[in-house]
């Protein structure tokens, strides 16, 4: 038994986006409790020239959306990156999950060796699909999830590692 | 064509640890240039109760080491977490990579449904191997890599996203 392109992509994105929603919920609860403005919470960042929490959520959404669409060879929906509130970020995550539910395992069958070309930051990168998901999309997706966690922790939100790894397994 | 347990684990760990070495090298170069003590650099953290950069490197090493060993059903080497210098962190990464080179694809053949039980933070979690790697080890491994990146960026080290995603594809 082995893994298909779908097996190692879409379920990981869905689970990761669930986690991201959970992290935002805990962040919002902490902000309310401490009297921290939500705008300040979601505007937080780890370095002046890194994305804020807003940008991390948008980027995690994009990594999942473009990753799934490119593996399946379908057009992704367009999300304009105009979120400015916590509720809008939650809606962005929900829209991404809705798109992921529309992507079928069959659409990725036999696509492992298809060429995928992307242009992050103006540089052209070429992959075959099997390397694109393992070497680019998954590390990138988890980067934005982990950085969202780091931004919340940096602002004092009480999160533990199992908030990030929740859903990985049923507690025994 | 599809992916084996090995395909989605050991190559990702090796590539990620190469990236981690690269991030440390850039951190060291920046520290030297700015007159920042290496001990301060590797002692940096994003929140008082999160691991420092030292802990992130040790944890990335452990995620790779335990991940590969548990999937292969072999005993992992013991690393005592006693690193206090940048050179010792580099050696820790090198030792981990050496262990990964000793793990064969064949050792993981047919292990997808084997039960794996771990006890992070005192909680018992049960998986089958295929879920352990996708849902726990990979997200955890990339968490520590991304947090190492975040700690360095937070201290001013000039890194870009492609320092994290380097090795993902050959520039076209």
mmCIF file of C-alpha atoms in Angstrom:
data_model
loop_
_atom_site.group_PDB
_atom_site.id
_atom_site.type_symbol
_atom_site.label_atom_id
_atom_site.label_comp_id
_atom_site.label_asym_id
_atom_site.label_seq_id
_atom_site.Cartn_x
_atom_site.Cartn_y
_atom_site.Cartn_z
ATOM 1 C CA UNK A 1 0.000 0.000 0.000
ATOM 2 C CA UNK A 2 1.318 3.447 -0.814
ATOM 3 C CA UNK A 3 0.333 7.107 -1.066
ATOM 4 C CA UNK A 4 -1.201 8.940 -4.002
ATOM 5 C CA UNK A 5 -0.632 12.632 -4.771
ATOM 6 C CA UNK A 6 -4.023 13.291 -3.191
ATOM 7 C CA UNK A 7 -3.205 11.281 -0.049
ATOM 8 C CA UNK A 8 -0.240 13.489 0.805
ATOM 9 C CA UNK A 9 -1.811 16.826 -0.130
ATOM 10 C CA UNK A 10 -5.518 17.615 0.310
ATOM 11 C CA UNK A 11 -6.081 15.854 3.675
ATOM 12 C CA UNK A 12 -2.986 17.613 5.060
ATOM 13 C CA UNK A 13 -4.283 20.988 3.873
ATOM 14 C CA UNK A 14 -7.749 20.405 5.344
ATOM 15 C CA UNK A 15 -6.363 19.338 8.680
ATOM 16 C CA UNK A 16 -3.883 22.229 8.714
ATOM 17 C CA UNK A 17 -6.590 24.788 7.954
ATOM 18 C CA UNK A 18 -8.719 23.364 10.766
ATOM 19 C CA UNK A 19 -5.713 23.891 13.011
ATOM 20 C CA UNK A 20 -5.303 27.461 11.777
ATOM 21 C CA UNK A 21 -8.957 28.209 12.630
ATOM 22 C CA UNK A 22 -8.406 26.760 16.075
ATOM 23 C CA UNK A 23 -5.299 28.929 16.600
ATOM 24 C CA UNK A 24 -7.253 32.040 15.548
ATOM 25 C CA UNK A 25 -10.083 31.140 17.927
ATOM 26 C CA UNK A 26 -7.671 30.830 20.844
ATOM 27 C CA UNK A 27 -6.012 34.079 19.795
ATOM 28 C CA UNK A 28 -9.359 35.881 19.714
ATOM 29 C CA UNK A 29 -10.364 34.508 23.114
ATOM 30 C CA UNK A 30 -7.062 35.666 24.621
ATOM 31 C CA UNK A 31 -7.344 39.107 23.006
ATOM 32 C CA UNK A 32 -10.864 39.551 24.374
ATOM 33 C CA UNK A 33 -9.781 38.465 27.826
ATOM 34 C CA UNK A 34 -6.774 40.810 27.840
ATOM 35 C CA UNK A 35 -8.469 43.740 26.121
ATOM 36 C CA UNK A 36 -6.181 43.491 23.079
ATOM 37 C CA UNK A 37 -7.658 44.867 19.890
ATOM 38 C CA UNK A 38 -8.241 42.193 17.241
ATOM 39 C CA UNK A 39 -6.608 44.465 14.644
ATOM 40 C CA UNK A 40 -3.430 44.465 16.742
ATOM 41 C CA UNK A 41 -3.553 40.688 17.125
ATOM 42 C CA UNK A 42 -3.873 39.962 13.410
ATOM 43 C CA UNK A 43 -1.418 42.726 12.510
ATOM 44 C CA UNK A 44 1.332 41.086 14.573
ATOM 45 C CA UNK A 45 4.491 39.891 12.832
ATOM 46 C CA UNK A 46 7.895 38.424 13.757
ATOM 47 C CA UNK A 47 10.033 40.902 11.790
ATOM 48 C CA UNK A 48 9.198 44.237 10.145
ATOM 49 C CA UNK A 49 9.580 42.788 6.639
ATOM 50 C CA UNK A 50 7.743 39.522 7.289
ATOM 51 C CA UNK A 51 4.029 39.039 6.672
ATOM 52 C CA UNK A 52 1.638 39.782 9.509
ATOM 53 C CA UNK A 53 -0.750 37.163 10.823
ATOM 54 C CA UNK A 54 -3.171 38.305 8.105
ATOM 55 C CA UNK A 55 -0.543 37.545 5.460
ATOM 56 C CA UNK A 56 0.275 34.179 7.035
ATOM 57 C CA UNK A 57 -3.373 33.100 6.869
ATOM 58 C CA UNK A 58 -3.654 34.306 3.256
ATOM 59 C CA UNK A 59 -0.427 32.515 2.361
ATOM 60 C CA UNK A 60 -1.477 29.246 4.021
ATOM 61 C CA UNK A 61 -4.758 29.496 2.098
ATOM 62 C CA UNK A 62 -2.884 30.144 -1.150
ATOM 63 C CA UNK A 63 -0.432 27.304 -0.587
ATOM 64 C CA UNK A 64 -3.354 24.889 -0.148
ATOM 65 C CA UNK A 65 -5.432 26.352 -2.978
ATOM 66 C CA UNK A 66 -2.690 26.602 -5.595
ATOM 67 C CA UNK A 67 -1.135 23.323 -4.449
ATOM 68 C CA UNK A 68 -4.367 21.366 -4.885
ATOM 69 C CA UNK A 69 -5.323 23.149 -8.129
ATOM 70 C CA UNK A 70 -1.921 22.616 -9.778
ATOM 71 C CA UNK A 71 -1.777 18.956 -8.800
ATOM 72 C CA UNK A 72 -5.274 18.416 -10.189
ATOM 73 C CA UNK A 73 -4.642 20.560 -13.286
ATOM 74 C CA UNK A 74 -7.676 22.763 -12.605
ATOM 75 C CA UNK A 75 -8.156 26.534 -12.263
ATOM 76 C CA UNK A 76 -8.071 27.757 -8.635
ATOM 77 C CA UNK A 77 -10.678 30.214 -7.368
ATOM 78 C CA UNK A 78 -9.456 33.798 -7.051
ATOM 79 C CA UNK A 79 -9.181 35.222 -3.526
ATOM 80 C CA UNK A 80 -8.263 38.935 -3.584
ATOM 81 C CA UNK A 81 -6.303 39.109 -0.281
ATOM 82 C CA UNK A 82 -8.495 41.895 1.075
ATOM 83 C CA UNK A 83 -9.147 40.496 4.558
ATOM 84 C CA UNK A 84 -8.841 43.037 7.369
ATOM 85 C CA UNK A 85 -10.753 41.395 10.232
ATOM 86 C CA UNK A 86 -10.643 38.142 12.121
ATOM 87 C CA UNK A 87 -14.049 37.151 10.752
ATOM 88 C CA UNK A 88 -12.837 37.760 7.214
ATOM 89 C CA UNK A 89 -9.806 35.562 7.871
ATOM 90 C CA UNK A 90 -12.122 32.831 9.152
ATOM 91 C CA UNK A 91 -14.206 33.206 5.978
ATOM 92 C CA UNK A 92 -11.033 32.950 3.851
ATOM 93 C CA UNK A 93 -10.158 29.668 5.558
ATOM 94 C CA UNK A 94 -13.714 28.370 5.071
ATOM 95 C CA UNK A 95 -13.672 29.271 1.339
ATOM 96 C CA UNK A 96 -10.359 27.470 0.935
ATOM 97 C CA UNK A 97 -11.735 24.379 2.651
ATOM 98 C CA UNK A 98 -14.814 24.516 0.446
ATOM 99 C CA UNK A 99 -12.581 24.521 -2.654
ATOM 100 C CA UNK A 100 -10.531 21.613 -1.271
ATOM 101 C CA UNK A 101 -13.714 19.572 -0.826
ATOM 102 C CA UNK A 102 -14.414 20.021 -4.547
ATOM 103 C CA UNK A 103 -11.056 18.504 -5.543
ATOM 104 C CA UNK A 104 -11.320 14.762 -6.144
ATOM 105 C CA UNK A 105 -8.613 12.126 -5.648
ATOM 106 C CA UNK A 106 -9.259 10.963 -9.229
ATOM 107 C CA UNK A 107 -8.320 14.384 -10.658
ATOM 108 C CA UNK A 108 -4.725 13.818 -9.470
ATOM 109 C CA UNK A 109 -4.375 10.226 -10.651
ATOM 110 C CA UNK A 110 -1.349 9.706 -12.849
ATOM 111 C CA UNK A 111 -0.202 13.342 -12.597
ATOM 112 C CA UNK A 112 3.024 12.609 -10.674
ATOM 113 C CA UNK A 113 5.409 13.377 -13.528
ATOM 114 C CA UNK A 114 3.550 16.375 -15.002
ATOM 115 C CA UNK A 115 5.687 19.537 -15.166
ATOM 116 C CA UNK A 116 4.666 22.420 -12.917
ATOM 117 C CA UNK A 117 6.204 25.875 -13.312
ATOM 118 C CA UNK A 118 5.734 28.585 -10.700
ATOM 119 C CA UNK A 119 7.175 32.080 -10.278
ATOM 120 C CA UNK A 120 7.532 32.960 -6.590
ATOM 121 C CA UNK A 121 9.092 36.385 -6.077
ATOM 122 C CA UNK A 122 9.844 36.705 -9.784
ATOM 123 C CA UNK A 123 12.074 33.598 -9.936
ATOM 124 C CA UNK A 124 10.962 30.757 -12.173
ATOM 125 C CA UNK A 125 10.976 27.313 -10.552
ATOM 126 C CA UNK A 126 10.261 24.107 -12.457
ATOM 127 C CA UNK A 127 9.138 20.868 -10.857
ATOM 128 C CA UNK A 128 7.508 17.607 -11.633
ATOM 129 C CA UNK A 129 4.323 17.264 -9.587
ATOM 130 C CA UNK A 130 5.745 14.657 -7.169
ATOM 131 C CA UNK A 131 8.593 16.986 -6.168
ATOM 132 C CA UNK A 132 6.379 20.075 -6.173
ATOM 133 C CA UNK A 133 4.167 18.677 -3.407
ATOM 134 C CA UNK A 134 6.928 17.096 -1.292
ATOM 135 C CA UNK A 135 9.643 19.701 -1.669
ATOM 136 C CA UNK A 136 7.737 22.940 -2.111
ATOM 137 C CA UNK A 137 4.042 22.971 -1.221
ATOM 138 C CA UNK A 138 4.072 21.028 2.051
ATOM 139 C CA UNK A 139 7.121 22.835 3.543
ATOM 140 C CA UNK A 140 5.593 26.145 2.449
ATOM 141 C CA UNK A 141 2.128 25.368 3.824
ATOM 142 C CA UNK A 142 3.512 24.324 7.209
ATOM 143 C CA UNK A 143 5.773 27.386 7.229
ATOM 144 C CA UNK A 144 2.758 29.701 7.235
ATOM 145 C CA UNK A 145 0.903 27.621 9.826
ATOM 146 C CA UNK A 146 3.935 27.553 12.129
ATOM 147 C CA UNK A 147 4.608 31.249 11.656
ATOM 148 C CA UNK A 148 0.968 32.035 12.496
ATOM 149 C CA UNK A 149 1.461 30.016 15.686
ATOM 150 C CA UNK A 150 4.714 31.889 16.410
ATOM 151 C CA UNK A 151 3.073 35.299 15.920
ATOM 152 C CA UNK A 152 0.290 34.388 18.353
ATOM 153 C CA UNK A 153 2.723 32.982 20.913
ATOM 154 C CA UNK A 154 4.912 36.073 20.563
ATOM 155 C CA UNK A 155 1.878 38.153 21.552
ATOM 156 C CA UNK A 156 1.285 36.045 24.623
ATOM 157 C CA UNK A 157 -1.494 33.750 23.418
ATOM 158 C CA UNK A 158 -1.342 30.610 25.567
ATOM 159 C CA UNK A 159 -0.909 27.848 22.991
ATOM 160 C CA UNK A 160 0.834 24.505 23.333
ATOM 161 C CA UNK A 161 2.346 22.211 20.755
ATOM 162 C CA UNK A 162 -0.759 20.042 20.737
ATOM 163 C CA UNK A 163 -2.796 23.059 19.589
ATOM 164 C CA UNK A 164 -0.645 22.883 16.462
ATOM 165 C CA UNK A 165 -0.595 19.096 16.172
ATOM 166 C CA UNK A 166 -4.233 18.590 17.129
ATOM 167 C CA UNK A 167 -6.093 16.206 14.909
ATOM 168 C CA UNK A 168 -2.881 14.304 14.222
ATOM 169 C CA UNK A 169 -4.146 11.306 16.169
ATOM 170 C CA UNK A 170 -6.888 10.324 18.530
ATOM 171 C CA UNK A 171 -5.651 10.446 22.109
ATOM 172 C CA UNK A 172 -5.316 6.836 23.235
ATOM 173 C CA UNK B 1 3.350 5.713 -9.786
ATOM 174 C CA UNK B 2 2.940 6.612 -6.141
ATOM 175 C CA UNK B 3 4.861 7.383 -2.974
ATOM 176 C CA UNK B 4 6.261 4.970 -0.408
ATOM 177 C CA UNK B 5 6.650 5.749 3.302
ATOM 178 C CA UNK B 6 10.332 6.387 2.589
ATOM 179 C CA UNK B 7 9.589 8.723 -0.350
ATOM 180 C CA UNK B 8 7.613 11.125 1.818
ATOM 181 C CA UNK B 9 9.878 11.014 4.883
ATOM 182 C CA UNK B 10 13.669 10.598 4.680
ATOM 183 C CA UNK B 11 14.323 12.797 1.602
ATOM 184 C CA UNK B 12 12.202 15.569 3.192
ATOM 185 C CA UNK B 13 14.184 15.304 6.439
ATOM 186 C CA UNK B 14 17.549 15.390 4.637
ATOM 187 C CA UNK B 15 16.570 18.394 2.563
ATOM 188 C CA UNK B 16 15.113 20.171 5.590
ATOM 189 C CA UNK B 17 18.243 19.603 7.661
ATOM 190 C CA UNK B 18 20.374 20.981 4.809
ATOM 191 C CA UNK B 19 18.134 24.046 4.927
ATOM 192 C CA UNK B 20 18.555 24.323 8.688
ATOM 193 C CA UNK B 21 22.366 24.279 8.302
ATOM 194 C CA UNK B 22 22.081 26.980 5.681
ATOM 195 C CA UNK B 23 19.924 29.131 7.989
ATOM 196 C CA UNK B 24 22.440 28.724 10.820
ATOM 197 C CA UNK B 25 25.296 29.694 8.485
ATOM 198 C CA UNK B 26 23.509 32.868 7.464
ATOM 199 C CA UNK B 27 22.694 33.587 11.097
ATOM 200 C CA UNK B 28 26.343 33.167 12.097
ATOM 201 C CA UNK B 29 27.544 35.406 9.262
ATOM 202 C CA UNK B 30 25.080 38.114 10.292
ATOM 203 C CA UNK B 31 26.027 37.822 13.970
ATOM 204 C CA UNK B 32 29.731 38.162 13.124
ATOM 205 C CA UNK B 33 29.065 41.157 10.931
ATOM 206 C CA UNK B 34 26.932 42.882 13.594
ATOM 207 C CA UNK B 35 29.052 41.898 16.577
ATOM 208 C CA UNK B 36 26.249 39.788 18.067
ATOM 209 C CA UNK B 37 27.423 37.001 20.342
ATOM 210 C CA UNK B 38 26.672 33.522 18.946
ATOM 211 C CA UNK B 39 25.299 32.503 22.346
ATOM 212 C CA UNK B 40 22.733 35.295 22.086
ATOM 213 C CA UNK B 41 21.820 34.262 18.549
ATOM 214 C CA UNK B 42 21.195 30.607 19.399
ATOM 215 C CA UNK B 43 19.536 31.500 22.696
ATOM 216 C CA UNK B 44 16.875 33.559 20.903
ATOM 217 C CA UNK B 45 13.216 32.539 21.175
ATOM 218 C CA UNK B 46 9.781 33.823 20.142
ATOM 219 C CA UNK B 47 8.125 33.578 23.566
ATOM 220 C CA UNK B 48 9.572 33.059 27.061
ATOM 221 C CA UNK B 49 8.126 29.549 27.304
ATOM 222 C CA UNK B 50 9.001 28.417 23.777
ATOM 223 C CA UNK B 51 12.212 26.630 22.902
ATOM 224 C CA UNK B 52 15.227 28.695 21.922
ATOM 225 C CA UNK B 53 16.947 28.235 18.576
ATOM 226 C CA UNK B 54 19.022 25.523 20.259
ATOM 227 C CA UNK B 55 15.834 23.678 21.186
ATOM 228 C CA UNK B 56 14.380 24.121 17.703
ATOM 229 C CA UNK B 57 17.454 22.516 16.115
ATOM 230 C CA UNK B 58 17.383 19.663 18.644
ATOM 231 C CA UNK B 59 13.652 19.175 18.036
ATOM 232 C CA UNK B 60 14.004 19.177 14.239
ATOM 233 C CA UNK B 61 16.776 16.602 14.631
ATOM 234 C CA UNK B 62 14.585 14.501 16.924
ATOM 235 C CA UNK B 63 11.562 14.715 14.622
ATOM 236 C CA UNK B 64 13.675 13.389 11.742
ATOM 237 C CA UNK B 65 15.506 10.791 13.813
ATOM 238 C CA UNK B 66 12.499 9.363 15.652
ATOM 239 C CA UNK B 67 10.325 9.669 12.570
ATOM 240 C CA UNK B 68 12.685 7.637 10.399
ATOM 241 C CA UNK B 69 13.479 5.112 13.136
ATOM 242 C CA UNK B 70 9.838 4.459 14.013
ATOM 243 C CA UNK B 71 8.804 4.075 10.387
ATOM 244 C CA UNK B 72 11.659 1.633 9.812
ATOM 245 C CA UNK B 73 11.104 -0.179 13.111
ATOM 246 C CA UNK B 74 14.712 0.297 14.226
ATOM 247 C CA UNK B 75 16.340 1.800 17.329
ATOM 248 C CA UNK B 76 17.305 5.473 16.924
ATOM 249 C CA UNK B 77 20.718 6.707 18.080
ATOM 250 C CA UNK B 78 20.677 8.621 21.370
ATOM 251 C CA UNK B 79 21.505 12.346 21.217
ATOM 252 C CA UNK B 80 21.726 13.864 24.724
ATOM 253 C CA UNK B 81 20.577 17.441 23.883
ATOM 254 C CA UNK B 82 23.723 18.965 25.366
ATOM 255 C CA UNK B 83 24.581 21.388 22.549
ATOM 256 C CA UNK B 84 25.579 24.869 23.701
ATOM 257 C CA UNK B 85 27.438 26.267 20.672
ATOM 258 C CA UNK B 86 26.753 26.823 17.018
ATOM 259 C CA UNK B 87 29.396 24.253 16.047
ATOM 260 C CA UNK B 88 27.746 21.688 18.297
ATOM 261 C CA UNK B 89 24.390 22.393 16.640
ATOM 262 C CA UNK B 90 26.001 21.878 13.237
ATOM 263 C CA UNK B 91 27.449 18.584 14.486
ATOM 264 C CA UNK B 92 24.006 17.545 15.754
ATOM 265 C CA UNK B 93 22.553 18.151 12.302
ATOM 266 C CA UNK B 94 25.411 16.216 10.669
ATOM 267 C CA UNK B 95 24.922 13.244 13.030
ATOM 268 C CA UNK B 96 21.216 13.213 12.235
ATOM 269 C CA UNK B 97 21.916 13.237 8.516
ATOM 270 C CA UNK B 98 24.413 10.410 8.963
ATOM 271 C CA UNK B 99 21.732 8.337 10.681
ATOM 272 C CA UNK B 100 19.223 9.134 7.917
ATOM 273 C CA UNK B 101 21.708 7.872 5.306
ATOM 274 C CA UNK B 102 21.769 4.520 7.116
ATOM 275 C CA UNK B 103 17.974 4.084 6.852
ATOM 276 C CA UNK B 104 17.014 2.150 3.720
ATOM 277 C CA UNK B 105 13.809 2.470 1.696
ATOM 278 C CA UNK B 106 13.384 -1.316 2.020
ATOM 279 C CA UNK B 107 13.231 -1.103 5.829
ATOM 280 C CA UNK B 108 9.929 0.797 5.527
ATOM 281 C CA UNK B 109 8.324 -1.419 2.885
ATOM 282 C CA UNK B 110 4.911 -2.661 3.928
ATOM 283 C CA UNK B 111 4.961 -0.828 7.280
ATOM 284 C CA UNK B 112 2.109 1.577 6.446
ATOM 285 C CA UNK B 113 -0.442 0.007 8.790
ATOM 286 C CA UNK B 114 1.886 -0.787 11.700
ATOM 287 C CA UNK B 115 0.768 0.819 14.982
ATOM 288 C CA UNK B 116 3.001 3.529 16.417
ATOM 289 C CA UNK B 117 2.481 4.861 19.942
ATOM 290 C CA UNK B 118 4.220 7.997 21.172
ATOM 291 C CA UNK B 119 3.961 10.035 24.361
ATOM 292 C CA UNK B 120 4.602 13.733 23.681
ATOM 293 C CA UNK B 121 4.241 15.855 26.799
ATOM 294 C CA UNK B 122 2.930 12.890 28.772
ATOM 295 C CA UNK B 123 -0.103 12.298 26.527
ATOM 296 C CA UNK B 124 -0.332 8.996 24.708
ATOM 297 C CA UNK B 125 -1.042 9.212 20.981
ATOM 298 C CA UNK B 126 -1.683 6.155 18.795
ATOM 299 C CA UNK B 127 -1.262 6.131 15.024
ATOM 300 C CA UNK B 128 -0.833 3.806 12.149
ATOM 301 C CA UNK B 129 2.439 4.562 10.375
ATOM 302 C CA UNK B 130 0.819 6.201 7.328
ATOM 303 C CA UNK B 131 -0.973 8.751 9.522
ATOM 304 C CA UNK B 132 1.994 9.190 11.856
ATOM 305 C CA UNK B 133 4.202 10.505 9.037
ATOM 306 C CA UNK B 134 1.555 12.639 7.281
ATOM 307 C CA UNK B 135 -0.299 14.008 10.278
ATOM 308 C CA UNK B 136 2.344 14.216 12.965
ATOM 309 C CA UNK B 137 5.986 13.925 11.911
ATOM 310 C CA UNK B 138 6.025 16.158 8.834
ATOM 311 C CA UNK B 139 3.996 19.015 10.393
ATOM 312 C CA UNK B 140 6.181 18.763 13.500
ATOM 313 C CA UNK B 141 9.463 18.692 11.564
ATOM 314 C CA UNK B 142 8.503 21.746 9.501
ATOM 315 C CA UNK B 143 7.291 23.510 12.642
ATOM 316 C CA UNK B 144 10.792 23.443 14.123
ATOM 317 C CA UNK B 145 12.425 24.464 10.842
ATOM 318 C CA UNK B 146 10.008 27.374 10.401
ATOM 319 C CA UNK B 147 10.369 28.462 14.004
ATOM 320 C CA UNK B 148 14.170 28.408 13.656
ATOM 321 C CA UNK B 149 13.720 30.678 10.631
ATOM 322 C CA UNK B 150 11.370 32.941 12.607
ATOM 323 C CA UNK B 151 13.801 33.231 15.535
ATOM 324 C CA UNK B 152 16.614 34.251 13.185
ATOM 325 C CA UNK B 153 14.403 36.758 11.341
ATOM 326 C CA UNK B 154 13.193 38.160 14.645
ATOM 327 C CA UNK B 155 16.847 38.884 15.506
ATOM 328 C CA UNK B 156 17.370 40.717 12.233
ATOM 329 C CA UNK B 157 19.067 38.003 10.168
ATOM 330 C CA UNK B 158 18.413 38.856 6.495
ATOM 331 C CA UNK B 159 16.698 35.722 5.219
ATOM 332 C CA UNK B 160 14.162 35.345 2.429
ATOM 333 C CA UNK B 161 11.578 32.697 1.762
ATOM 334 C CA UNK B 162 13.841 31.001 -0.763
ATOM 335 C CA UNK B 163 16.420 30.446 2.002
ATOM 336 C CA UNK B 164 13.751 28.244 3.565
ATOM 337 C CA UNK B 165 12.544 26.669 0.326
ATOM 338 C CA UNK B 166 16.002 26.282 -1.227
ATOM 339 C CA UNK B 167 16.628 22.925 -2.781
ATOM 340 C CA UNK B 168 12.912 22.576 -3.549
ATOM 341 C CA UNK B 169 13.567 22.883 -7.283
ATOM 342 C CA UNK B 170 16.307 23.833 -9.676
ATOM 343 C CA UNK B 171 15.850 27.418 -10.849
ATOM 344 C CA UNK B 172 14.676 27.197 -14.454
#
